[in-house]
């Protein structure tokens, strides 16, 4: 399989590549539009800040490339948030592929610590991405922003409020949690994505 | 519900685990990668590697170790020991570490916390504080692995570190470390309840009950221990079942 990991100005790309290598899957980290367009599957990772990540994508025209992709695409963490319409993080217009808003955990919305760091459970799973994954499985999270629950939600999580732990629209999938660091459950979700 | 985390800590010297270990099923108890994989298998939620190597070659050795760990385990891990600059951090993150832990260097140069947070994100900055309760009843910050006392109070430094961009606090009580008599509940509680970021309690965990106490009474977000896990005085699966029975959110 020809697997591309989108290279741009965001952290955590290495750990996604490492996770794939651990699973015996070869992938290429690239910002080459042709390679991304012709890949069988595309992973869109990210840790960092939304507006600078968007600027980095626009600078290399990858924003347009991503929107036109037809093969399965998996956004992880900030990668998922960038697939959405808008992020409160520095008032950022995102790619607008999944029409939901990304909001910040705050004292008004939740009394818990921000960022959410650690293992939490996902439920109401409804996607092939979660084949053989049990309801209320634990996954690893590190984030201050969340995508609101909507018709595109394919998994929910609760951190003081209910939010979309995963989204799907057409060929685009996004997971808020770090599937590459979520033990056997995470490995299985990556495998499910590769099997789509 | 967000789960309370159980974190084994491995002390590393020249790429090997130091302090004794008592893992009967391991071929080589000194190999940190094998130990790490074993802990991940048992249900550890995260791991911390603390490098105490003093040689000039240490950075290269550590980077190689981090790379091997990252290719073996599928849970997050933190690397600490001797980290001073953003460049030190980049090498470790590029080799697959998820977070770094910084202690004395951050106290001596607090701006480095902000620099690391700005380049790699707050989520990867774990500020380690070694603290000791003095006769005046106050908790003070100690540096250089507990050898140098400062006049700074633990809570003041922790609060400042949060403002500078630290993402988590790893709090070790020198009064409790090695005693197996329980964690420092008072200072852990003060930090946990008053800081907006997670607090990892360390030092003194000797019985399963101590872990329940630090979560239920001191509201720690995570608890770290070393030798009680290495010597199998506490088994992680048993500990997690025990904590779950105490109605704590625990990843089993």
XYZ file of N, CA and C in Angstrom, chain A:
588
model
N 0.829 -1.197 0.000
C 0.000 0.000 0.000
C 0.872 1.259 0.000
N 0.397 2.232 -0.722
C 1.112 3.495 -0.836
C 0.486 4.509 0.135
N 1.207 4.761 1.224
C 0.647 5.573 2.306
C 1.435 6.871 2.456
N 0.736 7.991 2.426
C 1.412 9.293 2.558
C 1.038 9.949 3.884
N 2.039 10.514 4.560
C 1.800 11.332 5.750
C 2.102 12.771 5.350
N 1.127 13.640 5.521
C 1.306 15.020 5.066
C 2.307 15.753 5.958
N 3.322 16.308 5.292
C 4.382 17.028 5.997
C 4.061 18.519 5.968
N 3.968 19.119 7.120
C 3.782 20.566 7.207
C 4.263 21.009 8.570
N 4.084 22.267 8.848
C 4.631 22.816 10.082
C 3.778 22.445 11.293
N 3.885 21.169 11.699
C 3.162 20.720 12.884
C 3.956 19.602 13.528
N 3.891 19.518 14.821
C 4.641 18.486 15.528
C 3.997 17.133 15.401
N 4.623 16.130 15.975
C 4.024 14.810 16.123
C 4.032 13.948 14.865
N 4.535 14.494 13.752
C 4.565 13.700 12.527
C 5.436 12.473 12.737
N 6.541 12.656 13.461
C 7.458 11.555 13.705
C 6.790 10.418 14.457
N 5.963 10.756 15.462
C 5.408 9.665 16.264
C 4.368 8.875 15.476
N 3.705 9.525 14.518
C 2.773 8.784 13.662
C 3.558 7.841 12.753
N 4.656 8.337 12.191
C 5.503 7.497 11.335
C 6.047 6.314 12.131
N 6.499 6.600 13.349
C 7.043 5.540 14.204
C 5.986 4.481 14.498
N 4.763 4.929 14.779
C 3.677 3.983 15.073
C 3.424 3.073 13.877
N 3.451 3.652 12.677
C 3.219 2.852 11.476
C 4.352 1.845 11.278
N 5.579 2.302 11.526
C 6.722 1.384 11.406
C 6.594 0.235 12.400
N 6.114 0.575 13.613
C 5.908 -0.445 14.641
C 4.903 -1.490 14.167
N 3.922 -1.045 13.373
C 2.906 -1.966 12.848
C 3.356 -2.629 11.543
N 4.588 -2.340 11.145
C 5.130 -2.956 9.942
C 4.612 -2.336 8.660
N 4.175 -1.075 8.739
C 3.637 -0.393 7.559
C 4.607 0.709 7.128
N 4.939 0.724 5.849
C 5.803 1.782 5.346
C 4.966 2.974 4.912
N 5.464 4.160 5.227
C 4.767 5.375 4.804
C 5.808 6.408 4.417
N 5.376 7.357 3.594
C 6.291 8.425 3.235
C 5.768 9.751 3.783
N 6.648 10.468 4.488
C 6.294 11.797 4.971
C 6.617 12.766 3.846
N 5.602 13.454 3.336
C 5.844 14.257 2.130
C 4.954 15.501 2.061
N 5.461 16.542 1.410
C 4.619 17.699 1.095
C 4.464 17.839 -0.425
N 4.816 16.765 -1.122
C 4.715 16.758 -2.586
C 3.260 16.473 -2.992
N 2.636 17.437 -3.655
C 1.213 17.338 -3.993
C 0.898 16.088 -4.816
N 1.734 15.762 -5.774
C 1.476 14.595 -6.631
C 1.496 13.304 -5.816
N 2.507 13.201 -4.954
C 2.621 11.985 -4.126
C 1.411 11.848 -3.204
N 0.950 12.980 -2.666
C -0.205 12.928 -1.767
C -1.462 12.540 -2.551
N -1.628 13.144 -3.729
C -2.827 12.865 -4.550
C -2.887 11.403 -4.991
N -1.733 10.805 -5.261
C -1.733 9.448 -5.820
C -1.597 8.361 -4.757
N -1.448 8.747 -3.492
C -1.328 7.743 -2.423
C -2.646 6.986 -2.269
N -2.577 5.734 -1.777
C -3.796 4.956 -1.534
C -4.545 5.490 -0.316
N -3.752 5.916 0.686
C -4.333 6.451 1.916
C -3.467 7.621 2.359
N -4.091 8.565 3.042
C -3.344 9.744 3.501
C -3.610 9.952 4.993
N -2.534 10.175 5.736
C -2.678 10.517 7.154
C -2.254 11.965 7.343
N -3.086 12.689 8.083
C -2.904 14.130 8.275
C -2.755 14.368 9.788
N -1.502 14.300 10.272
C -1.287 14.366 11.721
C -1.230 15.799 12.216
N -0.859 15.988 13.443
C -0.659 17.353 13.922
C -0.739 17.503 15.416
N 0.236 18.206 15.940
C 0.181 18.724 17.300
C 0.622 20.155 17.142
N -0.054 21.072 17.807
C 0.391 22.448 17.684
C -0.778 23.389 17.648
N -0.572 24.491 16.995
C -1.525 25.578 17.050
C -2.197 25.691 15.686
N -3.524 25.880 15.675
C -4.298 25.774 14.441
C -3.944 26.831 13.396
N -3.821 28.109 13.798
C -3.665 29.152 12.777
C -2.303 29.047 12.078
N -1.241 28.735 12.838
C 0.058 28.610 12.175
C 0.099 27.359 11.301
N -0.603 26.310 11.730
C -0.676 25.101 10.907
C -1.412 25.398 9.596
N -2.520 26.156 9.677
C -3.272 26.512 8.461
C -2.416 27.358 7.523
N -1.684 28.307 8.113
C -0.820 29.163 7.283
C 0.222 28.331 6.557
N 0.780 27.357 7.278
C 1.784 26.496 6.672
C 1.190 25.727 5.485
N -0.049 25.244 5.639
C -0.707 24.504 4.549
C -0.993 25.426 3.357
N -1.431 26.640 3.667
C -1.751 27.585 2.584
C -0.498 27.985 1.828
N 0.581 28.145 2.569
C 1.855 28.558 1.984
C 2.313 27.573 0.914
N 2.061 26.280 1.149
C 2.503 25.255 0.196
C 1.354 24.771 -0.691
N 0.207 25.449 -0.605
C -0.975 25.078 -1.397
C -1.565 23.727 -1.026
N -1.081 23.159 0.088
C -1.589 21.846 0.482
C -3.040 21.924 0.946
N -3.500 23.123 1.343
C -4.905 23.255 1.744
C -5.829 22.835 0.606
N -5.518 23.294 -0.610
C -6.353 22.934 -1.770
C -6.198 21.457 -2.110
N -4.960 20.973 -2.024
C -4.700 19.558 -2.334
C -5.528 18.657 -1.414
N -5.509 18.947 -0.127
C -6.217 18.092 0.846
C -7.716 18.072 0.556
N -8.288 19.251 0.286
C -9.741 19.330 0.044
C -10.187 18.469 -1.133
N -9.294 18.291 -2.108
C -9.681 17.555 -3.318
C -9.375 16.071 -3.260
N -8.831 15.602 -2.128
C -8.461 14.191 -2.047
C -9.697 13.290 -2.105
N -9.572 12.172 -2.795
C -10.698 11.239 -2.960
C -10.479 9.937 -2.185
N -9.232 9.650 -1.828
C -8.943 8.412 -1.083
C -9.191 8.628 0.415
N -9.234 7.566 1.222
C -9.443 7.756 2.664
C -8.332 8.611 3.281
N -8.758 9.601 4.052
C -7.834 10.524 4.729
C -8.137 10.454 6.229
N -7.087 10.340 7.049
C -7.278 10.316 8.497
C -6.552 11.492 9.144
N -7.326 12.423 9.697
C -6.744 13.527 10.464
C -6.618 13.116 11.920
N -5.483 13.430 12.541
C -5.265 13.078 13.946
C -5.026 14.355 14.746
N -5.757 14.518 15.841
C -5.615 15.639 16.773
C -5.805 16.975 16.033
N -4.782 17.808 15.958
C -4.952 19.083 15.245
C -5.279 18.821 13.768
N -4.790 17.715 13.237
C -5.143 17.327 11.857
C -6.643 17.189 11.700
N -7.286 16.567 12.692
C -8.749 16.466 12.661
C -9.390 17.845 12.778
N -8.875 18.667 13.675
C -9.473 19.997 13.875
C -9.388 20.835 12.597
N -8.280 20.665 11.865
C -8.105 21.440 10.626
C -9.060 20.990 9.528
N -9.551 19.742 9.624
C -10.548 19.283 8.645
C -11.880 20.010 8.849
N -12.063 20.585 10.039
C -13.344 21.216 10.378
C -13.474 22.615 9.749
N -14.593 23.264 10.094
C -14.954 24.546 9.486
C -14.137 25.712 10.060
N -14.068 25.705 11.386
C -13.537 26.873 12.083
C -13.020 26.440 13.446
N -11.916 27.067 13.905
C -11.420 26.793 15.250
C -11.324 28.086 16.047
N -11.776 28.003 17.292
C -11.645 29.161 18.185
C -10.187 29.483 18.476
N -9.285 28.526 18.215
C -7.872 28.774 18.490
C -7.365 29.855 17.538
N -7.123 31.026 18.061
C -6.706 32.186 17.276
C -7.613 32.462 16.081
N -8.937 32.216 16.285
C -9.950 32.625 15.312
C -9.604 32.144 13.895
N -9.432 30.833 13.755
C -8.880 30.281 12.520
C -9.944 29.664 11.612
N -9.980 30.104 10.370
C -10.801 29.432 9.371
C -10.041 28.201 8.921
N -10.653 27.032 9.095
C -9.964 25.779 8.773
C -10.335 25.323 7.365
N -10.104 24.045 7.053
C -10.300 23.572 5.680
C -11.774 23.500 5.292
N -12.668 23.366 6.268
C -14.099 23.375 5.974
C -14.609 22.102 5.308
N -13.893 21.011 5.473
C -14.330 19.748 4.871
C -15.459 19.142 5.687
N -15.327 19.148 7.007
C -16.381 18.673 7.905
C -17.000 19.925 8.554
N -18.279 20.202 8.280
C -18.864 21.477 8.709
C -19.217 21.525 10.194
N -18.206 21.455 11.046
C -18.427 21.625 12.484
C -17.402 22.609 13.032
N -17.709 23.152 14.199
C -16.831 24.132 14.826
C -15.982 23.487 15.906
N -14.773 24.028 16.065
C -13.850 23.565 17.102
C -13.808 24.632 18.193
N -14.077 24.191 19.428
C -14.172 25.129 20.547
C -13.135 24.806 21.607
N -12.940 25.742 22.533
C -11.966 25.519 23.600
C -12.659 25.019 24.860
N -12.014 24.032 25.529
C -12.469 23.684 26.871
C -12.228 24.913 27.734
N -13.210 25.328 28.490
C -13.002 26.496 29.330
C -13.775 26.329 30.616
N -13.504 27.230 31.558
C -14.148 27.141 32.865
C -15.665 27.156 32.738
N -16.177 27.911 31.749
C -17.621 27.973 31.573
C -18.173 26.643 31.052
N -17.386 26.030 30.192
C -17.878 24.818 29.544
C -17.564 23.563 30.353
N -16.499 23.607 31.150
C -16.108 22.436 31.903
C -15.264 22.893 33.083
N -15.400 22.210 34.207
C -14.638 22.623 35.391
C -13.315 21.864 35.481
N -13.034 21.071 34.472
C -11.855 20.212 34.549
C -10.603 20.923 34.045
N -9.455 20.276 34.248
C -8.185 20.884 33.852
C -8.031 20.929 32.336
N -7.366 21.945 31.861
C -7.133 22.117 30.429
C -5.628 22.291 30.230
N -4.993 21.540 29.327
C -5.585 20.558 28.417
C -6.058 19.285 29.116
N -6.898 18.539 28.391
C -7.222 17.187 28.825
C -6.001 16.330 28.501
N -5.389 15.761 29.518
C -4.228 14.898 29.309
C -4.537 13.535 29.898
N -4.465 12.502 29.092
C -4.600 11.152 29.613
C -5.638 10.311 28.888
N -6.016 9.232 29.564
C -6.872 8.214 28.948
C -8.332 8.466 29.301
N -9.162 8.503 28.271
C -10.599 8.654 28.463
C -11.291 7.654 27.547
N -12.612 7.494 27.729
C -13.307 6.456 26.962
C -14.090 7.040 25.786
N -14.190 6.255 24.720
C -15.013 6.639 23.569
C -16.242 5.734 23.514
N -17.356 6.315 23.064
C -18.609 5.559 23.038
C -19.485 6.026 21.875
N -20.599 5.311 21.698
C -21.461 5.525 20.516
C -20.633 5.469 19.241
N -19.883 4.385 19.125
C -18.994 4.190 17.979
C -19.827 3.766 16.779
N -19.674 4.477 15.678
C -20.410 4.062 14.477
C -19.614 4.378 13.215
N -18.704 3.471 12.903
C -17.894 3.591 11.698
C -17.040 2.337 11.571
N -16.662 2.005 10.347
C -15.744 0.881 10.156
C -14.378 1.159 10.798
N -14.133 2.439 11.083
C -12.886 2.801 11.761
C -12.804 2.108 13.129
N -13.983 1.756 13.680
C -14.007 1.171 15.019
C -14.406 -0.305 15.002
N -14.196 -0.971 13.873
C -14.460 -2.405 13.818
C -13.695 -3.122 14.926
N -14.389 -3.997 15.630
C -13.783 -4.792 16.711
C -13.325 -3.954 17.908
N -13.715 -2.697 17.959
C -13.398 -1.871 19.133
C -14.653 -1.828 20.005
N -14.480 -2.149 21.285
C -15.638 -2.160 22.180
C -16.011 -0.751 22.617
N -17.297 -0.571 22.875
C -17.770 0.680 23.471
C -17.011 0.943 24.771
N -16.749 2.198 25.047
C -16.063 2.607 26.281
C -14.615 2.127 26.369
N -13.985 1.950 25.227
C -12.548 1.647 25.218
C -11.782 2.927 25.551
N -10.643 2.742 26.214
C -9.810 3.897 26.573
C -8.862 4.285 25.437
N -8.775 5.608 25.196
C -7.840 6.146 24.205
C -7.099 7.334 24.848
N -5.928 7.663 24.297
C -5.073 8.684 24.922
C -5.284 10.057 24.281
N -5.490 11.060 25.148
C -5.810 12.417 24.683
C -4.812 13.448 25.191
N -4.518 14.419 24.367
C -3.827 15.639 24.813
C -4.395 16.771 23.977
N -5.312 17.553 24.540
C -5.877 18.649 23.748
C -6.627 19.662 24.598
N -6.670 20.897 24.094
C -7.400 21.977 24.760
C -8.656 22.362 23.985
N -8.725 21.914 22.729
C -9.852 22.260 21.857
C -10.573 20.981 21.440
N -11.861 21.105 21.135
C -12.649 19.924 20.780
C -13.632 20.276 19.661
N -13.976 19.293 18.858
C -14.995 19.481 17.819
C -16.363 19.227 18.439
N -17.316 20.099 18.145
C -18.659 19.945 18.715
C -19.335 18.696 18.137
N -20.216 18.146 18.922
C -20.974 16.975 18.497
C -21.900 17.376 17.347
N -22.022 16.517 16.324
C -22.867 16.842 15.169
C -23.268 15.543 14.463
N -23.948 15.684 13.351
C -24.332 14.487 12.575
C -23.103 13.772 12.013
N -21.944 14.433 12.037
C -20.731 13.813 11.497
C -19.928 13.065 12.564
N -20.430 13.112 13.798
C -19.744 12.410 14.888
C -19.832 10.898 14.685
N -18.684 10.214 14.785
C -18.700 8.743 14.709
C -18.202 8.113 16.010
N -17.777 8.945 16.968
C -17.448 8.479 18.317
C -17.539 9.689 19.237
N -18.044 9.447 20.442
C -18.146 10.548 21.400
C -17.208 10.324 22.572
N -16.894 11.431 23.257
C -16.097 11.367 24.468
C -16.676 12.419 25.412
N -16.484 12.224 26.705
C -17.023 13.158 27.692
C -15.903 13.704 28.558
N -15.696 15.010 28.496
C -14.743 15.674 29.394
C -15.435 16.914 29.956
N -16.327 16.665 30.897
C -17.120 17.768 31.430
C -18.273 18.112 30.510
N -18.107 17.841 29.237
C -19.164 17.978 28.247
C -18.916 16.924 27.178
N -19.948 16.658 26.407
C -19.841 15.638 25.372
C -19.327 16.272 24.082
N -18.321 15.665 23.477
C -17.797 16.217 22.220
C -17.496 15.092 21.234
N -17.133 15.465 20.022
C -16.845 14.472 18.983
C -15.404 13.984 19.124
N -15.245 12.719 19.535
C -13.909 12.126 19.615
C -13.432 11.732 18.223
N -14.400 11.538 17.314
C -14.049 11.206 15.932
C -15.161 11.695 15.013
N -14.787 12.092 13.812
C -15.757 12.565 12.815
C -15.515 11.876 11.479
N -16.542 11.878 10.647
C -16.398 11.336 9.298
C -17.345 12.061 8.349
N -16.802 12.470 7.221
C -17.645 12.952 6.122
C -17.015 12.436 4.835
N -17.795 11.692 4.086
C -17.306 11.074 2.851
C -16.024 10.279 3.118
N -14.954 10.636 2.404
C -13.687 9.892 2.564
C -12.800 10.463 3.658
N -13.281 11.482 4.352
C -12.458 12.135 5.383
C -12.840 11.654 6.786
N -11.839 11.196 7.519
C -12.014 10.733 8.899
C -11.114 11.572 9.799
N -11.573 11.823 11.001
C -10.717 12.533 11.952
C -10.875 11.954 13.337
N -9.761 11.803 14.054
C -9.817 11.384 15.458
C -9.123 12.438 16.309
N -9.779 12.838 17.386
C -9.196 13.846 18.265
C -8.068 13.258 19.109
N -8.222 11.983 19.464
C -7.246 11.334 20.345
C -6.019 10.891 19.545
N -4.976 10.534 20.308
C -3.743 10.078 19.664
C -3.800 8.569 19.481
N -4.352 8.172 18.354
C -4.514 6.741 18.102
C -3.156 6.047 18.057
N -2.116 6.806 17.682
C -0.765 6.214 17.602
C -0.153 5.982 18.982
N -0.832 6.466 20.044
C -0.311 6.292 21.411
C -1.346 5.634 22.303
N -2.363 5.027 21.713
C -3.490 4.500 22.485
C -3.436 2.983 22.618
N -2.228 2.455 22.845
C -2.005 1.035 23.103
C -2.644 0.179 21.997
N -3.109 -1.016 22.346
C -3.624 -1.946 21.344
C -4.864 -1.426 20.632
N -5.704 -0.682 21.360
C -6.920 -0.100 20.768
C -6.524 0.849 19.628
N -5.517 1.683 19.909
C -5.053 2.643 18.907
C -4.483 1.949 17.679
N -3.703 0.914 17.925
C -3.119 0.163 16.797
C -4.236 -0.421 15.919
N -5.282 -0.918 16.596
C -6.393 -1.525 15.862
C -7.120 -0.472 14.997
N -7.269 0.730 15.546
C -7.945 1.792 14.786
C -7.107 2.175 13.555
N -5.796 2.241 13.725
C -4.935 2.531 12.570
C -5.092 1.416 11.520
N -5.079 0.174 12.012
C -5.242 -0.971 11.107
C -6.592 -0.888 10.389
N -7.648 -0.519 11.118
C -8.969 -0.384 10.497
C -8.960 0.685 9.414
N -8.252 1.774 9.674
C -8.155 2.832 8.655
C -7.450 2.290 7.417
N -6.374 1.547 7.645
C -5.624 1.009 6.504
C -6.462 0.005 5.719
N -7.443 -0.614 6.399
C -8.311 -1.604 5.736
C -9.520 -0.983 5.039
N -9.735 0.313 5.198
C -10.927 0.957 4.602
C -10.915 0.810 3.083
